[in-house]
Each structure stands twice: as structure tokens, then as C-alpha cells.
mmCIF file of C-alpha atoms in Angstrom:
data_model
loop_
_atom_site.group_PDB
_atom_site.id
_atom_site.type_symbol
_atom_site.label_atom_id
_atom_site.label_comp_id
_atom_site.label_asym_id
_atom_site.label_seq_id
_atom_site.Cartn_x
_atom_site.Cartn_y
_atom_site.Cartn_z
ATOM 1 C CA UNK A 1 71.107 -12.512 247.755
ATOM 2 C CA UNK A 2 74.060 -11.914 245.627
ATOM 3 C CA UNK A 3 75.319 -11.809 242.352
ATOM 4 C CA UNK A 4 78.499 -13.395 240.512
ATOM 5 C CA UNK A 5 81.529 -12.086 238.700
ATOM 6 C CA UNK A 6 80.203 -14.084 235.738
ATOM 7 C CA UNK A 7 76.907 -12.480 235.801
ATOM 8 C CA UNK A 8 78.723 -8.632 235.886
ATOM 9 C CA UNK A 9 81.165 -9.542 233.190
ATOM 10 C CA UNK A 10 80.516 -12.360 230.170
ATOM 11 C CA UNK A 11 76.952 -11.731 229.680
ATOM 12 C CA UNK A 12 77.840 -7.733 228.912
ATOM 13 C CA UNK A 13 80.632 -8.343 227.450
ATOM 14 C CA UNK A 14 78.781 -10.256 224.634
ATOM 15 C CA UNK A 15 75.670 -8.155 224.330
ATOM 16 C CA UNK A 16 78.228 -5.099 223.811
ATOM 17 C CA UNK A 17 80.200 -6.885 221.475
ATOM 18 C CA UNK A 18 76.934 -7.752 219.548
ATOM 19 C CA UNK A 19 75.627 -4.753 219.673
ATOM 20 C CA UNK A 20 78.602 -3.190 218.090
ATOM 21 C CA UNK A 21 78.655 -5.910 215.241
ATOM 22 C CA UNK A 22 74.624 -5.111 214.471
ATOM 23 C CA UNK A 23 75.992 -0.836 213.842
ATOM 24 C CA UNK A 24 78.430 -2.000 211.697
ATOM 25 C CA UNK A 25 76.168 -4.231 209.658
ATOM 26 C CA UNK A 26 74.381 -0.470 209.633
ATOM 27 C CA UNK A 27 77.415 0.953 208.635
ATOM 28 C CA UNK A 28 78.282 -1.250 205.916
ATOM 29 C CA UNK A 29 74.933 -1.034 204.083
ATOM 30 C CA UNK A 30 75.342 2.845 204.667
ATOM 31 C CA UNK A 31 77.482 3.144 202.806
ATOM 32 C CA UNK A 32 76.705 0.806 199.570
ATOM 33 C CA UNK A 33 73.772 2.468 199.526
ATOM 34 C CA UNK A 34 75.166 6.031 199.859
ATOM 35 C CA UNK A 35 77.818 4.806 197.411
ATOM 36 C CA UNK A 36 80.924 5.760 199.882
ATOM 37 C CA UNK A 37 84.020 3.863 200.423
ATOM 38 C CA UNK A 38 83.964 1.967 202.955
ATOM 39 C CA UNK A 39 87.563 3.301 203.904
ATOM 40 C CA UNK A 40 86.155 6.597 204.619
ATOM 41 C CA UNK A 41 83.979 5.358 207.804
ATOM 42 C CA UNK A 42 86.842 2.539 208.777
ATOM 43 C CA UNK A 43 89.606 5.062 208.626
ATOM 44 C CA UNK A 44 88.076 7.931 210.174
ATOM 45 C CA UNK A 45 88.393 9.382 213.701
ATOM 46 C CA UNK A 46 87.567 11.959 216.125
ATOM 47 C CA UNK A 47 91.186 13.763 216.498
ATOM 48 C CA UNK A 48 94.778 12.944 214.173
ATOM 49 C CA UNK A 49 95.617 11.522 217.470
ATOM 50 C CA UNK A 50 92.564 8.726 218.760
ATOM 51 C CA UNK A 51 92.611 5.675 216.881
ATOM 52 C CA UNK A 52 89.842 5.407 213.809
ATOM 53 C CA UNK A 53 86.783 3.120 214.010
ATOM 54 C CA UNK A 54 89.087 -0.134 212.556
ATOM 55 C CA UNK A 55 91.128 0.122 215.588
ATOM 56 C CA UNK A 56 88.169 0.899 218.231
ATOM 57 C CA UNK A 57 86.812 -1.955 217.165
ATOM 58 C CA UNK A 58 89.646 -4.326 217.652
ATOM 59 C CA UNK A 59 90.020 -2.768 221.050
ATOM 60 C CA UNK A 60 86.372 -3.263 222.222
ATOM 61 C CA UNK A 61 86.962 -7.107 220.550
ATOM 62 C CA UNK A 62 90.293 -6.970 223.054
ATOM 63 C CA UNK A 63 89.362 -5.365 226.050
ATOM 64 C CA UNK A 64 86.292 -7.845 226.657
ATOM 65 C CA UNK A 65 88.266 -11.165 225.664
ATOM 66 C CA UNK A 66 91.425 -10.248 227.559
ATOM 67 C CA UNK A 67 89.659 -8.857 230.590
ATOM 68 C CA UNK A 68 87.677 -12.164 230.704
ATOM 69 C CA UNK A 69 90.597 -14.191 230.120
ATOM 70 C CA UNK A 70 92.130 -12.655 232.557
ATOM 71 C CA UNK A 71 89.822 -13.340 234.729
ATOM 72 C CA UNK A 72 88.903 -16.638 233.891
ATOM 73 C CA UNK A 73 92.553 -17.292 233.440
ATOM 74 C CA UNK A 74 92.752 -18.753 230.573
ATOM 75 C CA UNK A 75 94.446 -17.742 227.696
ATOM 76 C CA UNK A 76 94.045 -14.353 226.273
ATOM 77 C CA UNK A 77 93.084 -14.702 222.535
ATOM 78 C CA UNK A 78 95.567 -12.941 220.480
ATOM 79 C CA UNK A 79 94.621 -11.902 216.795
ATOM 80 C CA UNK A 80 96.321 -9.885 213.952
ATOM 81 C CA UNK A 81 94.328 -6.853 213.760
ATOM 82 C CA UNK A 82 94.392 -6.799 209.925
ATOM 83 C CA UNK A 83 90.898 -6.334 209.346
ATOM 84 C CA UNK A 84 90.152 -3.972 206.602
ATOM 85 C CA UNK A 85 86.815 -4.112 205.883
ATOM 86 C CA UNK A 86 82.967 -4.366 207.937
ATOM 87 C CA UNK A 87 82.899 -7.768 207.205
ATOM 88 C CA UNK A 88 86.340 -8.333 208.288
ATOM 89 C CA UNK A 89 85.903 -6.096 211.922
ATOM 90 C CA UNK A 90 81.959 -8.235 212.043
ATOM 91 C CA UNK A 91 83.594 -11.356 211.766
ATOM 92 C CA UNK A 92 86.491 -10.295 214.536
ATOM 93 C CA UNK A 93 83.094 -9.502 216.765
ATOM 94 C CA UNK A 94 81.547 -12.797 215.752
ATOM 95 C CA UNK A 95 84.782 -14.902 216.900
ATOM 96 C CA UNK A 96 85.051 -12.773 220.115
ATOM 97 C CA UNK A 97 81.747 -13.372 221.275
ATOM 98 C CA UNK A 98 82.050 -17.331 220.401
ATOM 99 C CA UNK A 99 85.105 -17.010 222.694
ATOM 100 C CA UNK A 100 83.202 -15.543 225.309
ATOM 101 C CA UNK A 101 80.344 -18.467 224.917
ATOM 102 C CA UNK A 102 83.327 -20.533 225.729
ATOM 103 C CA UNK A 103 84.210 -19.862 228.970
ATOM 104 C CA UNK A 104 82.289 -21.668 232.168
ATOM 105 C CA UNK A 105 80.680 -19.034 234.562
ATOM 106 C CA UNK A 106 82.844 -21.389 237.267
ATOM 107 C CA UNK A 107 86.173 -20.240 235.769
ATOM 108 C CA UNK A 108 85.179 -16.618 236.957
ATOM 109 C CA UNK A 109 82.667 -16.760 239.543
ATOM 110 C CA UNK A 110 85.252 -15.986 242.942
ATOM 111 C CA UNK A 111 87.451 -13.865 241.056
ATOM 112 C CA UNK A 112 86.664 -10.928 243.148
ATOM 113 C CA UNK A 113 89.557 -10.777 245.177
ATOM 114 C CA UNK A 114 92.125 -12.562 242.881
ATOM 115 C CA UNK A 115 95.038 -10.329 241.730
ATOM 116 C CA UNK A 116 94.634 -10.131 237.984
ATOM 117 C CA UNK A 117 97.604 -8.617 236.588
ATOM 118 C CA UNK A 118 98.972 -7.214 232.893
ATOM 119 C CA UNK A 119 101.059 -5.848 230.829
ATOM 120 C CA UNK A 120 100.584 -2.272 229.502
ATOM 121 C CA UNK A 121 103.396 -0.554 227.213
ATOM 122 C CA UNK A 122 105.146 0.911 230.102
ATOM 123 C CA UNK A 123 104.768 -1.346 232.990
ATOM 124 C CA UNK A 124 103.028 -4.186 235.119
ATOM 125 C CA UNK A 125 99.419 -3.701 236.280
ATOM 126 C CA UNK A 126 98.042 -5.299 238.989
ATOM 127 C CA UNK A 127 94.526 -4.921 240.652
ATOM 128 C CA UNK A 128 91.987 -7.290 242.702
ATOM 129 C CA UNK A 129 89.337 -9.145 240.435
ATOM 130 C CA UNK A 130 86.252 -6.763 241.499
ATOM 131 C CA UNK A 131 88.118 -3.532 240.783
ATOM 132 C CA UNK A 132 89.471 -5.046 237.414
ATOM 133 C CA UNK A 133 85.903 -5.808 236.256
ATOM 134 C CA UNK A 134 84.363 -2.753 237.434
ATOM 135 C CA UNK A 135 86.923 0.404 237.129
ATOM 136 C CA UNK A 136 89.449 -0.935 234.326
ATOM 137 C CA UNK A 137 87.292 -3.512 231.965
ATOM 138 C CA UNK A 138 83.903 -2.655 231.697
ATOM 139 C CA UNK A 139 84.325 1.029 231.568
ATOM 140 C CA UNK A 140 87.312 0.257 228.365
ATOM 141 C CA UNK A 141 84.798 -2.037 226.151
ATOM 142 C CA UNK A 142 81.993 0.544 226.791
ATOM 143 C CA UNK A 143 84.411 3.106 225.894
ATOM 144 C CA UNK A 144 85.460 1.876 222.759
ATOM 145 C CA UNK A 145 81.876 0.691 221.584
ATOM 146 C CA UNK A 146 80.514 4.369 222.680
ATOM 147 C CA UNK A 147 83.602 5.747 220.598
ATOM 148 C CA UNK A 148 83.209 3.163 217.449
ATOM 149 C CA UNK A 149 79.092 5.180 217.796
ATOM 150 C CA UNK A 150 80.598 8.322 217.531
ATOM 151 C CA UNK A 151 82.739 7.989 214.917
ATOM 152 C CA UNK A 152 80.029 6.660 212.931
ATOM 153 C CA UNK A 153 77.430 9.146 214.351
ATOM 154 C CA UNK A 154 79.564 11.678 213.326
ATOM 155 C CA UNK A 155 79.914 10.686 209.958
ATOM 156 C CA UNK A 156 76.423 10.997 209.331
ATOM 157 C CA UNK A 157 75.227 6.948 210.007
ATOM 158 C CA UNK A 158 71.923 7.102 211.252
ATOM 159 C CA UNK A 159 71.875 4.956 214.658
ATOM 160 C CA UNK A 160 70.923 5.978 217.594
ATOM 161 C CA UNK A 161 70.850 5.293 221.606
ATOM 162 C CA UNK A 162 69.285 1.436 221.351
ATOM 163 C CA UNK A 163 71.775 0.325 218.899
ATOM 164 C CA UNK A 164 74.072 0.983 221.417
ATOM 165 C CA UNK A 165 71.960 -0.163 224.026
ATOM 166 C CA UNK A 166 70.180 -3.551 222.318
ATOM 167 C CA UNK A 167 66.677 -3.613 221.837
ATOM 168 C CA UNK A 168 66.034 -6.216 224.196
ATOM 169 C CA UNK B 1 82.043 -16.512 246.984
ATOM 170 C CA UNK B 2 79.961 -13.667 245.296
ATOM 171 C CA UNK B 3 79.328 -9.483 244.403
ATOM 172 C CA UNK B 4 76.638 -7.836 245.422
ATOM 173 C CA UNK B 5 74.598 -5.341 243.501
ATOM 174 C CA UNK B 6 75.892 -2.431 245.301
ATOM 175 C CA UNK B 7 79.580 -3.609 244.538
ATOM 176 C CA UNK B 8 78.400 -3.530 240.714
ATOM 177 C CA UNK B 9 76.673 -0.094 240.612
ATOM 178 C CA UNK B 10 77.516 2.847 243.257
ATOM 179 C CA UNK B 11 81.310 2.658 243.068
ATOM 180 C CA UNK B 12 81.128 2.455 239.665
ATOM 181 C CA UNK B 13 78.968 5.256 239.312
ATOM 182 C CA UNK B 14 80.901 7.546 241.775
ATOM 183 C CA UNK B 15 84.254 6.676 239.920
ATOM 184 C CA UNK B 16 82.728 7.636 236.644
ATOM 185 C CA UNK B 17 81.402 11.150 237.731
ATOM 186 C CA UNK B 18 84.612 11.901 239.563
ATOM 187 C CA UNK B 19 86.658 11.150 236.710
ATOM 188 C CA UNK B 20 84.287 13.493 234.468
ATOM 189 C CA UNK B 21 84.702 16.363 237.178
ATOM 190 C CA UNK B 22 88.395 16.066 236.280
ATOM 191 C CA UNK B 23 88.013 16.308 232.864
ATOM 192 C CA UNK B 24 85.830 19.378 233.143
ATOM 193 C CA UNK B 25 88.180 21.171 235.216
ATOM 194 C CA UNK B 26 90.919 20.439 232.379
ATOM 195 C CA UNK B 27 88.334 21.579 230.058
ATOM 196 C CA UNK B 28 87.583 24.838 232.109
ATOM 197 C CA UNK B 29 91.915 25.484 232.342
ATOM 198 C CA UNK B 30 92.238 24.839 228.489
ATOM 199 C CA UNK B 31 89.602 27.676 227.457
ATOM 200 C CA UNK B 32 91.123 29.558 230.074
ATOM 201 C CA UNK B 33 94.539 29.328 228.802
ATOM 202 C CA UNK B 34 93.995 29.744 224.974
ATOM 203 C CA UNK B 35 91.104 32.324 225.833
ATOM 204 C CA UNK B 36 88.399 29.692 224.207
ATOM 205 C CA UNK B 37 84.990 30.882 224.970
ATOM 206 C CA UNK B 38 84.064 28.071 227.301
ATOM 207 C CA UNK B 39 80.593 28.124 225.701
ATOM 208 C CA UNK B 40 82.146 26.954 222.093
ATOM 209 C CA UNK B 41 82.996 23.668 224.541
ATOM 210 C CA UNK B 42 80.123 23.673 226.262
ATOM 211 C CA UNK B 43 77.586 23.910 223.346
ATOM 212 C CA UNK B 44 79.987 21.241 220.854
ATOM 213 C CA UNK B 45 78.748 18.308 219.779
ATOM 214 C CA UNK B 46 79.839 15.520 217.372
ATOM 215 C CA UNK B 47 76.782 16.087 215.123
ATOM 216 C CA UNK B 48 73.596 18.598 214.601
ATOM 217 C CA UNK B 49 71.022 15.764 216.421
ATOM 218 C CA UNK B 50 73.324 14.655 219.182
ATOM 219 C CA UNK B 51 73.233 16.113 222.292
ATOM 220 C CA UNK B 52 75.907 18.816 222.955
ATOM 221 C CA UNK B 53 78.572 18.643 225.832
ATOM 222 C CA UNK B 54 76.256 20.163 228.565
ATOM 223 C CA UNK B 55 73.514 17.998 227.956
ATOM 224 C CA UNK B 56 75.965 14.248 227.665
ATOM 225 C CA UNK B 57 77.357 15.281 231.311
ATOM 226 C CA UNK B 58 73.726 16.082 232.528
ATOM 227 C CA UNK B 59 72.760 12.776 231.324
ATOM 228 C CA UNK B 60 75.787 10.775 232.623
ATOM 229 C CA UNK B 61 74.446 11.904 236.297
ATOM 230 C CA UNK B 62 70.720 11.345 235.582
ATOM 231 C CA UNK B 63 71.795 7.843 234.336
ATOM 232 C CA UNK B 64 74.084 6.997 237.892
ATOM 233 C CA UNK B 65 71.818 8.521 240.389
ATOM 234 C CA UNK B 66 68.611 7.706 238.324
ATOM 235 C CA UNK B 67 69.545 4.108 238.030
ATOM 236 C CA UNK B 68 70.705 3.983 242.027
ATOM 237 C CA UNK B 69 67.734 5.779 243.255
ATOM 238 C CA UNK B 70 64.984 2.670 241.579
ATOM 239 C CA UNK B 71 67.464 0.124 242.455
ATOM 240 C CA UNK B 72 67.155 1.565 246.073
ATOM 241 C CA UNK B 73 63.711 2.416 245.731
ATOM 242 C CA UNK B 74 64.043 6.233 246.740
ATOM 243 C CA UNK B 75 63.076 9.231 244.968
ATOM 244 C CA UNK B 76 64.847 10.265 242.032
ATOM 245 C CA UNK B 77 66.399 13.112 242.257
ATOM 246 C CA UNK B 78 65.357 15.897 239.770
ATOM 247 C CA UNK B 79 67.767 18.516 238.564
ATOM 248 C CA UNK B 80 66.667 21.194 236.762
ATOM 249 C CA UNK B 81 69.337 21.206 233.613
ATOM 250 C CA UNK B 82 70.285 25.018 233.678
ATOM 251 C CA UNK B 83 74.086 24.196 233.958
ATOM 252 C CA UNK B 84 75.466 27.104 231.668
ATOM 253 C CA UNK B 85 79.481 26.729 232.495
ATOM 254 C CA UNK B 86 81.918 24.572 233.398
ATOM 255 C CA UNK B 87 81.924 24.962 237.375
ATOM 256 C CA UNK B 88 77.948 24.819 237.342
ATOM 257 C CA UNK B 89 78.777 21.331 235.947
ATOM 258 C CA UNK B 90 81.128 20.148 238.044
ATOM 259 C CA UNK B 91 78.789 21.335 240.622
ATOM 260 C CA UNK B 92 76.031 19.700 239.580
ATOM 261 C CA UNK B 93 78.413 15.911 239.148
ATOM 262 C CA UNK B 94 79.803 16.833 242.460
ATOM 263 C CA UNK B 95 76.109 17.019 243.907
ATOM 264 C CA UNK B 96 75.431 13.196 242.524
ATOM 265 C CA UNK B 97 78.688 12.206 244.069
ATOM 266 C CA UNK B 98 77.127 13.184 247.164
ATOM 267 C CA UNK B 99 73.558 12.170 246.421
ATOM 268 C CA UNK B 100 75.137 8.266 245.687
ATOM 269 C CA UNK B 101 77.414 8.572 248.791
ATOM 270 C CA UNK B 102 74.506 8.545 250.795
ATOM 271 C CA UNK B 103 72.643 5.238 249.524
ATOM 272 C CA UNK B 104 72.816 2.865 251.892
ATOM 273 C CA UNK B 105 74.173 -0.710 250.520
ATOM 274 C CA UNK B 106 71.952 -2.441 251.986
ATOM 275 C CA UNK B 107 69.084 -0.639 250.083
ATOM 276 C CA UNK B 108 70.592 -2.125 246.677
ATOM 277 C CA UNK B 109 71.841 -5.215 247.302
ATOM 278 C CA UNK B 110 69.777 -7.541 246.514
ATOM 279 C CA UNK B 111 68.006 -6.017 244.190
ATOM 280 C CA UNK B 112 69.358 -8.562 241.404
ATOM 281 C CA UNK B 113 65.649 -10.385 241.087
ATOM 282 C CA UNK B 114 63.451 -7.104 241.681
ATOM 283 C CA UNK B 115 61.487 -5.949 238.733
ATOM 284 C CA UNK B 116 62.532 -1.794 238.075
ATOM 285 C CA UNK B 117 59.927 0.121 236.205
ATOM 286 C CA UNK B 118 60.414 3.397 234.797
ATOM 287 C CA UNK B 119 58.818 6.309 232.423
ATOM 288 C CA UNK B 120 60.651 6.841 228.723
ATOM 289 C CA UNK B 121 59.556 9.605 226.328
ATOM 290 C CA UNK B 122 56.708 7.335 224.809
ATOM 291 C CA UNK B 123 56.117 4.354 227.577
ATOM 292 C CA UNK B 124 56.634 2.481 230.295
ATOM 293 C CA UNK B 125 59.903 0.129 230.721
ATOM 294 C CA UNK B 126 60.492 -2.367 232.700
ATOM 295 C CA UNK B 127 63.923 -5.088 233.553
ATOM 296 C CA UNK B 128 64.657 -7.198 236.306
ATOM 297 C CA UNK B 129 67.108 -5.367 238.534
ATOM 298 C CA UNK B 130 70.682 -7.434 237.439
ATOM 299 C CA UNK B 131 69.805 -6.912 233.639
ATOM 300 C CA UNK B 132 69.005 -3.424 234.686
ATOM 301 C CA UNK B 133 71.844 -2.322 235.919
ATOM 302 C CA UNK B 134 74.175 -4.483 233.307
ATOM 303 C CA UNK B 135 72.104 -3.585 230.023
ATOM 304 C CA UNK B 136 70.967 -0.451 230.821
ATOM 305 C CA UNK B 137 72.228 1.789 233.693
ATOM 306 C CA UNK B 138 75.967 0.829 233.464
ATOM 307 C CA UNK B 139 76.109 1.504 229.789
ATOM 308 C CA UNK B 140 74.322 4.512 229.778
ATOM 309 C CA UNK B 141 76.669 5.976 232.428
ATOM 310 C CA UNK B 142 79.803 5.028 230.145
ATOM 311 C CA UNK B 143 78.008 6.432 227.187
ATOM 312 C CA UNK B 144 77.735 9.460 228.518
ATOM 313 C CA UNK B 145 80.853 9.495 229.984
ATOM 314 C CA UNK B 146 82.395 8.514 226.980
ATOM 315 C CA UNK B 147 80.544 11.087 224.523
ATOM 316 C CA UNK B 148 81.512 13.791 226.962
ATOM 317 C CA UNK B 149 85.048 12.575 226.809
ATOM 318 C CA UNK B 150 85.028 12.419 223.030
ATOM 319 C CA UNK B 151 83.064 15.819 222.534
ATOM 320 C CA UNK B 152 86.435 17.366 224.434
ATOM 321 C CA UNK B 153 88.875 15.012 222.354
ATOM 322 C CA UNK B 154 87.787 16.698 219.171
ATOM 323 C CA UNK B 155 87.803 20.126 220.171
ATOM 324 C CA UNK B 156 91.728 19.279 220.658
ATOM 325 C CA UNK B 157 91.745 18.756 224.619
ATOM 326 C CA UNK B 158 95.018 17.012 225.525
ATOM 327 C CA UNK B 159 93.255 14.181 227.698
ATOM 328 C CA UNK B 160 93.848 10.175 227.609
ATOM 329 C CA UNK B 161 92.343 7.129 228.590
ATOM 330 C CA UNK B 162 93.310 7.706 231.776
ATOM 331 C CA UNK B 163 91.718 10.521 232.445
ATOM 332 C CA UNK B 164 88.429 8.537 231.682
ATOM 333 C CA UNK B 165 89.332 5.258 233.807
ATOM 334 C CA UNK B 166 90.555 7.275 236.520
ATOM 335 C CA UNK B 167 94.436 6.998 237.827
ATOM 336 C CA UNK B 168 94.662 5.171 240.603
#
């Protein structure tokens, strides 16, 4: 018995990505109630040099609908990163995860050994479809979700381990 | 053409707790270097009820060789969490390297449709072995992974992205 690319990659990628949008509903009501500016949570960070929660979240949105686009190779969704507000970075999560629905387990199931290949800052990537999933994009949208947490977590939001996870 | 449930989960895991290793020993040289007390490292975390730095990397390897061991059905290994500095640490992720190394493939895959049980603080859980290892094992590894990462990030350790994917 086996299992499919589709099965180790869309179905995550979604739950993460909803996951993420459910702490930031959290976050949100945090801080009307608390009475804090939003700003303060959606511009903070862990060091002057990692991005702030806005950002994490756009990458999270980014590395789950580019790696599956990539992938599924199809088009990889492109969008302005000018959200400035929960809503805003919710909504972003909301569209990402309807682009995820989208796309037909068929498009990705075989990928294994394709060559998927992109474009960083610097140079041309290229790595086989099994090694993509498992080494470059799952471990990047749990890394950003884990580091939207901390941010968060740090700044005093009470969440804990099954937000992150889901709690089903 | 398909993945198998090994492909998915050992490699990963192994990848993950190498790269941590690596960011330990950069941890160890820093303190080392600016004459930090490795224990103000070792004992940070992001806030009072989180776990500190010690704990996240003991965690990250009871996640991988936790979740491996009921996917294979063999005994879980049991550590006894006295890690104190950085090389007892290392040691200790070093030790799961090994411990997954020796898990047969053919004692996980297939394990997509099995039904995994196991003990939390207050009851008994149970998942089907795909949703398992995709909702719960993977994402705890990353977590932990992560958290350590981001624990060392703002106690001003120069590390990047790629020392958390791993460079090659």
C-alpha cells in the first residue's frame, strides 16, 4: 500500500493554512479586547532582522500555494502583500486555501520524481518532486506558521499547542 | 506512481534533527566566542509558560522517533531529559538519528490505513496512520524545530533559513 504526493502535500497545506487563520481570528479579538493596536502584534518580530508576523504570514500563504503550484504546475498565484490588518492577512489565508481546493489530486499525484525548479534571489533551484515536498516545502509553511505562533505567543496571546495543531 | 509512508516520515525526521545538531553546535561556538554562559541559551524561552530551549529540542526528538517507533510498531524509546549543555544535546539528537536509521522501511510503509493509539497528559488519542503522521507527527517535529530555531534567533544567533532546511 502506498500513499500519493497529493495526500502528503494539499491536504496539510490547507489544514496549516487554516489553522493559522483560526490564531489570528485569536489575535484580532486579543487585542480589541485588551484595547491594543493591532499594529503592535502585526508589526512585531522576534529579532530587527526576521520578518514580523504580517510578513510570516504572507510567506506561510506563499510557500504552500507556490510549492503546490509548483508541483501541480500550474500557475503560482502571485498577490501584493499589502495586507495591513487581521482581517486583511485572514482573508489572504481564506483565498489561499480556496486555491488549494482548486487543484485536482491528479495534477500532483506522480510528481515524485519530476524536477520542480525556482527562482530564489540569487539563483535557480532545482530538486526532484519528493525532496521538494518533503525537505524544502513542508518544513517552510510549518516554519512560518510555528514562527507567526511565536510571535504571537510571545506577545502575550494566549494559544497554545492545538491551535497550531487543529483540534481535529 | 506513488510515496510510501516511510518516504514521508524517516527522512524527514532525520533531516530535521541533523539540521538542529548544526544549529546547536553554532549555538555552543557563539557562547563560546562572546563568553555567553551557555545556560542563558539553554534555559531562554520566548515566554514564562513556553518551554525553554532544552526542553523544544527534547521534544523535537520525542516527536520524530516517538511518531516512527508507533508507526513501526516498536518500543518507544524513553530518554530521560537531563540534557544540561549543548553537547549533551547534540548527543542526545545524534542518538535519534541513529535510533531512526535503524527502522526498517518496510516496518512503516504501509502504515497509511493503521489506526495509532497513544497516551497524552489527560487521555487516550487515537488517528489513522496517514493523518497521523501529516496532522500530527510532521508538525510537531517542525514546531519544535522551529521554536528551537527561533529561541536562538532572538538571543541574536546569526543563523538563516538555511540553517533550518538544511543546505544541500
Amino acid at each position: 500500500m502506498k500513499i500519493s504526493m497529493y495526500q502528503a502535500s494539499v491536504p496539510a497545506f490547507i489544514r496549516a493554512l487554516n489553522n493559522l487563520a483560526a490564531i489570528l481570528e485569536k489575535a484580532e479579538a486579543h487585542a480589541q479586547g485588551r484595547k491594543i493596536d493591532p499594529a503592535a502584534l502585526l508589526n512585531a518580530r522576534l529579532f530587527p532582522d526576521m520578518f514580523p508576523l504580517v510578513r510570516q504570514v504572507q510567506l506561510a500563504t506563499d510557500s504552500a500555494t507556490g510549492g503546490a503550484a509548483r508541483l501541480a504546475d500550474v500557475g503560482v498565484p502571485a498577490y501584493e502583500n499589502t495586507e495591513a490588518t487581521f482581517p486583511e492577512l485572514v482573508a489572504r489565508l481564506r483565498k489561499s486555501v480556496v486555491f488549494l481546493e482548486t487543484l485536482e489530486a491528479g495534477r500532483i499525484d506522480g510528481t515524485e520524481d519530476k524536477t520542480v525548479s525556482w527562482q530564489t534571489r540569487s539563483s535557480t533551484k532545482s530538486m526532484q518532486g519528493l525532496a521538494f515536498l518533503m525537505s524544502h516545502v513542508l518544513p517552510n509553511v510549518h516554519f512560518h506558521v510555528t514562527t507567526a505562533y511565536n510571535i504571537l505567543r510571545h506577545n502575550g496571546l494566549e494559544i497554545g499547542k492545538l491551535d497550531y495543531l487543529g483540534r481535529n
